[in-house]
Amino acid sequence: MEVNGFHSDTYIDKKTVVTDRLQKREIERQEDIQRRKDEKDNSTNAKESTQYFSDNFNIQRESVERALATCNGNCSDKIILRERFDFVAQSYQKLQKFVADSVMFLPSYDLRQAQEALGKMQGQIQEKRDQLLPKKKFAFSSRKKVDKDPQVMTNGAHKMIEKSDNLGIELAGCKVVGLQGVTLVKDSGDITCKDVAVTNLNDCTLKLFGAPSTVHMKNLKNCTVLCGPVSSSVFISDCEDCVFVLSCQQLRTHTTKDSSVYLHVTSRAIIEDCKNLDFAPYSLSYPGQNEHFDKSGLDINRNNWNDVDDFNWLASDVRSPNWAIMEEEKRKKFLEE
């Protein structure tokens, strides 16, 4: 049988060949789409891996260290030296952001290692800056004789260094500055794995719901600060009539008075030049808090809230009059929904 001059079986064979070709092309097209998708997924997975993080963290850390090495005694121009330290600060903040952006996929151990490295690096930057760009010191031709009361510490060697007042605040990845009469919330995306600086606040309530690396607070008046777990230290200075609800590895409080501290601290609390501070155990609860404790690496079951070391008080058998344990009936609960 012929169809339009062709044998029917020949026509069917050609139609089958064309159909097969179309099906083959469609299969190849789908396979190409899947291949590209797999390549994209593999690229994403490669970036979200501990090895990728480690390699890039080390590269950026070495970059900060090289920049810091240019800050040396060979540079006599203070303006140039300050510019170099500014560049170091920018590089350090970039590294901080890289760690913060990697929080979601990093194992807790790797995250803690990175946070410790950041803390060590910040200390090195601070030490070098203090050495090369020291603040002016006052000199006196004579000194008054110091009262030799054995209960009062006057040895300057034990004075707490106020790192929070200079480079720590300058390098902070999240800053809250110059507010009055407001309530402000910073969540995990704003502060986790970052240094946080809070300065010059009056009559404010600040809620830091995340796991920051370090928190610096300076010149707060009549404020309430509710803070999630901080992986290293909290620094407080020049504050008055405030309520601090804090969880951290170490607390350092300087020149602060008439304030309450609800504290979870795994190491100890240190005060200097402070008056009328009341301490109570940490009593803050908010959604996601347990996850933030995991990220911070703090031991939630270890709390030395009432182990306070006053650097202005020598007597070991008598507690310093500059701080007290808050009476239980006066303690508050801070519950956030």
mmCIF file with all atom_site columns, C-alpha atoms in Angstrom, residues 8-96:
data_model
loop_
_atom_site.group_PDB
_atom_site.id
_atom_site.type_symbol
_atom_site.label_atom_id
_atom_site.label_alt_id
_atom_site.label_comp_id
_atom_site.label_asym_id
_atom_site.label_entity_id
_atom_site.label_seq_id
_atom_site.pdbx_PDB_ins_code
_atom_site.Cartn_x
_atom_site.Cartn_y
_atom_site.Cartn_z
_atom_site.occupancy
_atom_site.B_iso_or_equiv
_atom_site.pdbx_formal_charge
_atom_site.auth_seq_id
_atom_site.auth_comp_id
_atom_site.auth_asym_id
_atom_site.auth_atom_id
_atom_site.pdbx_PDB_model_num
ATOM 1  C CA . SER A 1 8  ? 3.095  2.788  4.359  1.00 0.00 ? 8  SER A CA 1
ATOM 2  C CA . ASP A 1 9  ? 5.734  0.886  6.305  1.00 0.00 ? 9  ASP A CA 1
ATOM 3  C CA . THR A 1 10 ? 8.438  3.304  5.058  1.00 0.00 ? 10 THR A CA 1
ATOM 4  C CA . TYR A 1 11 ? 6.302  6.253  6.171  1.00 0.00 ? 11 TYR A CA 1
ATOM 5  C CA . ILE A 1 12 ? 5.823  4.728  9.612  1.00 0.00 ? 12 ILE A CA 1
ATOM 6  C CA . ASP A 1 13 ? 9.569  4.094  9.966  1.00 0.00 ? 13 ASP A CA 1
ATOM 7  C CA . LYS A 1 14 ? 10.416 7.735  9.168  1.00 0.00 ? 14 LYS A CA 1
ATOM 8  C CA . LYS A 1 15 ? 7.760  8.999  11.573 1.00 0.00 ? 15 LYS A CA 1
ATOM 9  C CA . THR A 1 16 ? 9.183  6.773  14.295 1.00 0.00 ? 16 THR A CA 1
ATOM 10 C CA . VAL A 1 17 ? 12.689 8.090  13.656 1.00 0.00 ? 17 VAL A CA 1
ATOM 11 C CA . VAL A 1 18 ? 11.519 11.712 13.931 1.00 0.00 ? 18 VAL A CA 1
ATOM 12 C CA . THR A 1 19 ? 9.614  10.954 17.142 1.00 0.00 ? 19 THR A CA 1
ATOM 13 C CA . ASP A 1 20 ? 12.647 9.216  18.629 1.00 0.00 ? 20 ASP A CA 1
ATOM 14 C CA . ARG A 1 21 ? 14.842 12.184 17.799 1.00 0.00 ? 21 ARG A CA 1
ATOM 15 C CA . LEU A 1 22 ? 12.440 14.610 19.454 1.00 0.00 ? 22 LEU A CA 1
ATOM 16 C CA . GLN A 1 23 ? 12.221 12.436 22.562 1.00 0.00 ? 23 GLN A CA 1
ATOM 17 C CA . LYS A 1 24 ? 16.008 12.130 22.688 1.00 0.00 ? 24 LYS A CA 1
ATOM 18 C CA . ARG A 1 25 ? 16.433 15.908 22.424 1.00 0.00 ? 25 ARG A CA 1
ATOM 19 C CA . GLU A 1 26 ? 13.892 16.445 25.211 1.00 0.00 ? 26 GLU A CA 1
ATOM 20 C CA . ILE A 1 27 ? 15.702 13.942 27.422 1.00 0.00 ? 27 ILE A CA 1
ATOM 21 C CA . GLU A 1 28 ? 19.040 15.642 26.718 1.00 0.00 ? 28 GLU A CA 1
ATOM 22 C CA . ARG A 1 29 ? 17.494 19.045 27.476 1.00 0.00 ? 29 ARG A CA 1
ATOM 23 C CA . GLN A 1 30 ? 16.111 17.823 30.801 1.00 0.00 ? 30 GLN A CA 1
ATOM 24 C CA . GLU A 1 31 ? 19.455 16.214 31.655 1.00 0.00 ? 31 GLU A CA 1
ATOM 25 C CA . ASP A 1 32 ? 21.256 19.483 30.881 1.00 0.00 ? 32 ASP A CA 1
ATOM 26 C CA . ILE A 1 33 ? 18.856 21.402 33.127 1.00 0.00 ? 33 ILE A CA 1
ATOM 27 C CA . GLN A 1 34 ? 19.418 18.892 35.941 1.00 0.00 ? 34 GLN A CA 1
ATOM 28 C CA . ARG A 1 35 ? 23.189 19.014 35.438 1.00 0.00 ? 35 ARG A CA 1
ATOM 29 C CA . ARG A 1 36 ? 23.230 22.791 35.759 1.00 0.00 ? 36 ARG A CA 1
ATOM 30 C CA . LYS A 1 37 ? 21.035 22.603 38.847 1.00 0.00 ? 37 LYS A CA 1
ATOM 31 C CA . ASP A 1 38 ? 23.368 20.014 40.395 1.00 0.00 ? 38 ASP A CA 1
ATOM 32 C CA . GLU A 1 39 ? 26.391 22.188 39.640 1.00 0.00 ? 39 GLU A CA 1
ATOM 33 C CA . LYS A 1 40 ? 24.692 25.153 41.309 1.00 0.00 ? 40 LYS A CA 1
ATOM 34 C CA . ASP A 1 41 ? 23.719 23.043 44.332 1.00 0.00 ? 41 ASP A CA 1
ATOM 35 C CA . ASN A 1 42 ? 27.248 21.669 44.606 1.00 0.00 ? 42 ASN A CA 1
ATOM 36 C CA . SER A 1 43 ? 28.652 25.188 44.458 1.00 0.00 ? 43 SER A CA 1
ATOM 37 C CA . THR A 1 44 ? 26.294 26.298 47.236 1.00 0.00 ? 44 THR A CA 1
ATOM 38 C CA . ASN A 1 45 ? 27.122 23.244 49.339 1.00 0.00 ? 45 ASN A CA 1
ATOM 39 C CA . ALA A 1 46 ? 30.823 23.884 48.829 1.00 0.00 ? 46 ALA A CA 1
ATOM 40 C CA . LYS A 1 47 ? 30.444 27.428 50.113 1.00 0.00 ? 47 LYS A CA 1
ATOM 41 C CA . GLU A 1 48 ? 28.370 26.260 53.063 1.00 0.00 ? 48 GLU A CA 1
ATOM 42 C CA . SER A 1 49 ? 31.012 23.871 54.352 1.00 0.00 ? 49 SER A CA 1
ATOM 43 C CA . THR A 1 50 ? 33.426 24.003 57.230 1.00 0.00 ? 50 THR A CA 1
ATOM 44 C CA . GLN A 1 51 ? 36.395 23.644 54.890 1.00 0.00 ? 51 GLN A CA 1
ATOM 45 C CA . TYR A 1 52 ? 35.279 26.605 52.796 1.00 0.00 ? 52 TYR A CA 1
ATOM 46 C CA . PHE A 1 53 ? 34.764 28.621 55.979 1.00 0.00 ? 53 PHE A CA 1
ATOM 47 C CA . SER A 1 54 ? 38.132 27.622 57.430 1.00 0.00 ? 54 SER A CA 1
ATOM 48 C CA . ASP A 1 55 ? 40.037 28.463 54.243 1.00 0.00 ? 55 ASP A CA 1
ATOM 49 C CA . ASN A 1 56 ? 38.420 31.867 53.833 1.00 0.00 ? 56 ASN A CA 1
ATOM 50 C CA . PHE A 1 57 ? 38.613 32.693 57.539 1.00 0.00 ? 57 PHE A CA 1
ATOM 51 C CA . ASN A 1 58 ? 42.362 32.045 57.506 1.00 0.00 ? 58 ASN A CA 1
ATOM 52 C CA . ILE A 1 59 ? 42.826 34.142 54.361 1.00 0.00 ? 59 ILE A CA 1
ATOM 53 C CA . GLN A 1 60 ? 40.977 37.098 55.876 1.00 0.00 ? 60 GLN A CA 1
ATOM 54 C CA . ARG A 1 61 ? 42.696 36.694 59.241 1.00 0.00 ? 61 ARG A CA 1
ATOM 55 C CA . GLU A 1 62 ? 46.116 36.776 57.555 1.00 0.00 ? 62 GLU A CA 1
ATOM 56 C CA . SER A 1 63 ? 45.011 39.917 55.727 1.00 0.00 ? 63 SER A CA 1
ATOM 57 C CA . VAL A 1 64 ? 44.192 41.608 59.049 1.00 0.00 ? 64 VAL A CA 1
ATOM 58 C CA . GLU A 1 65 ? 47.523 40.476 60.509 1.00 0.00 ? 65 GLU A CA 1
ATOM 59 C CA . ARG A 1 66 ? 49.452 41.863 57.523 1.00 0.00 ? 66 ARG A CA 1
ATOM 60 C CA . ALA A 1 67 ? 47.629 45.177 57.856 1.00 0.00 ? 67 ALA A CA 1
ATOM 61 C CA . LEU A 1 68 ? 48.405 45.257 61.577 1.00 0.00 ? 68 LEU A CA 1
ATOM 62 C CA . ALA A 1 69 ? 52.085 44.584 60.836 1.00 0.00 ? 69 ALA A CA 1
ATOM 63 C CA . THR A 1 70 ? 52.238 47.882 58.905 1.00 0.00 ? 70 THR A CA 1
ATOM 64 C CA . CYS A 1 71 ? 51.348 49.662 62.144 1.00 0.00 ? 71 CYS A CA 1
ATOM 65 C CA . ASN A 1 72 ? 54.794 49.872 63.699 1.00 0.00 ? 72 ASN A CA 1
ATOM 66 C CA . GLY A 1 73 ? 57.301 52.220 65.249 1.00 0.00 ? 73 GLY A CA 1
ATOM 67 C CA . ASN A 1 74 ? 58.892 52.968 61.883 1.00 0.00 ? 74 ASN A CA 1
ATOM 68 C CA . CYS A 1 75 ? 55.938 55.210 61.043 1.00 0.00 ? 75 CYS A CA 1
ATOM 69 C CA . SER A 1 76 ? 56.458 58.522 62.834 1.00 0.00 ? 76 SER A CA 1
ATOM 70 C CA . ASP A 1 77 ? 53.502 60.282 61.191 1.00 0.00 ? 77 ASP A CA 1
ATOM 71 C CA . LYS A 1 78 ? 50.576 59.884 63.597 1.00 0.00 ? 78 LYS A CA 1
ATOM 72 C CA . ILE A 1 79 ? 48.009 60.737 60.915 1.00 0.00 ? 79 ILE A CA 1
ATOM 73 C CA . ILE A 1 80 ? 49.263 57.936 58.661 1.00 0.00 ? 80 ILE A CA 1
ATOM 74 C CA . LEU A 1 81 ? 49.387 55.602 61.646 1.00 0.00 ? 81 LEU A CA 1
ATOM 75 C CA . ARG A 1 82 ? 45.752 56.348 62.509 1.00 0.00 ? 82 ARG A CA 1
ATOM 76 C CA . GLU A 1 83 ? 44.759 55.724 58.887 1.00 0.00 ? 83 GLU A CA 1
ATOM 77 C CA . ARG A 1 84 ? 46.484 52.350 59.024 1.00 0.00 ? 84 ARG A CA 1
ATOM 78 C CA . PHE A 1 85 ? 44.658 51.427 62.210 1.00 0.00 ? 85 PHE A CA 1
ATOM 79 C CA . ASP A 1 86 ? 41.397 52.511 60.560 1.00 0.00 ? 86 ASP A CA 1
ATOM 80 C CA . PHE A 1 87 ? 42.121 50.082 57.714 1.00 0.00 ? 87 PHE A CA 1
ATOM 81 C CA . VAL A 1 88 ? 42.848 47.342 60.261 1.00 0.00 ? 88 VAL A CA 1
ATOM 82 C CA . ALA A 1 89 ? 39.498 48.080 61.911 1.00 0.00 ? 89 ALA A CA 1
ATOM 83 C CA . GLN A 1 90 ? 37.677 47.804 58.576 1.00 0.00 ? 90 GLN A CA 1
ATOM 84 C CA . SER A 1 91 ? 39.387 44.493 57.778 1.00 0.00 ? 91 SER A CA 1
ATOM 85 C CA . TYR A 1 92 ? 38.544 43.152 61.216 1.00 0.00 ? 92 TYR A CA 1
ATOM 86 C CA . GLN A 1 93 ? 34.877 44.136 60.819 1.00 0.00 ? 93 GLN A CA 1
ATOM 87 C CA . LYS A 1 94 ? 34.771 42.357 57.445 1.00 0.00 ? 94 LYS A CA 1
ATOM 88 C CA . LEU A 1 95 ? 36.080 39.196 59.107 1.00 0.00 ? 95 LEU A CA 1
ATOM 89 C CA . GLN A 1 96 ? 33.507 39.560 61.880 1.00 0.00 ? 96 GLN A CA 1
#
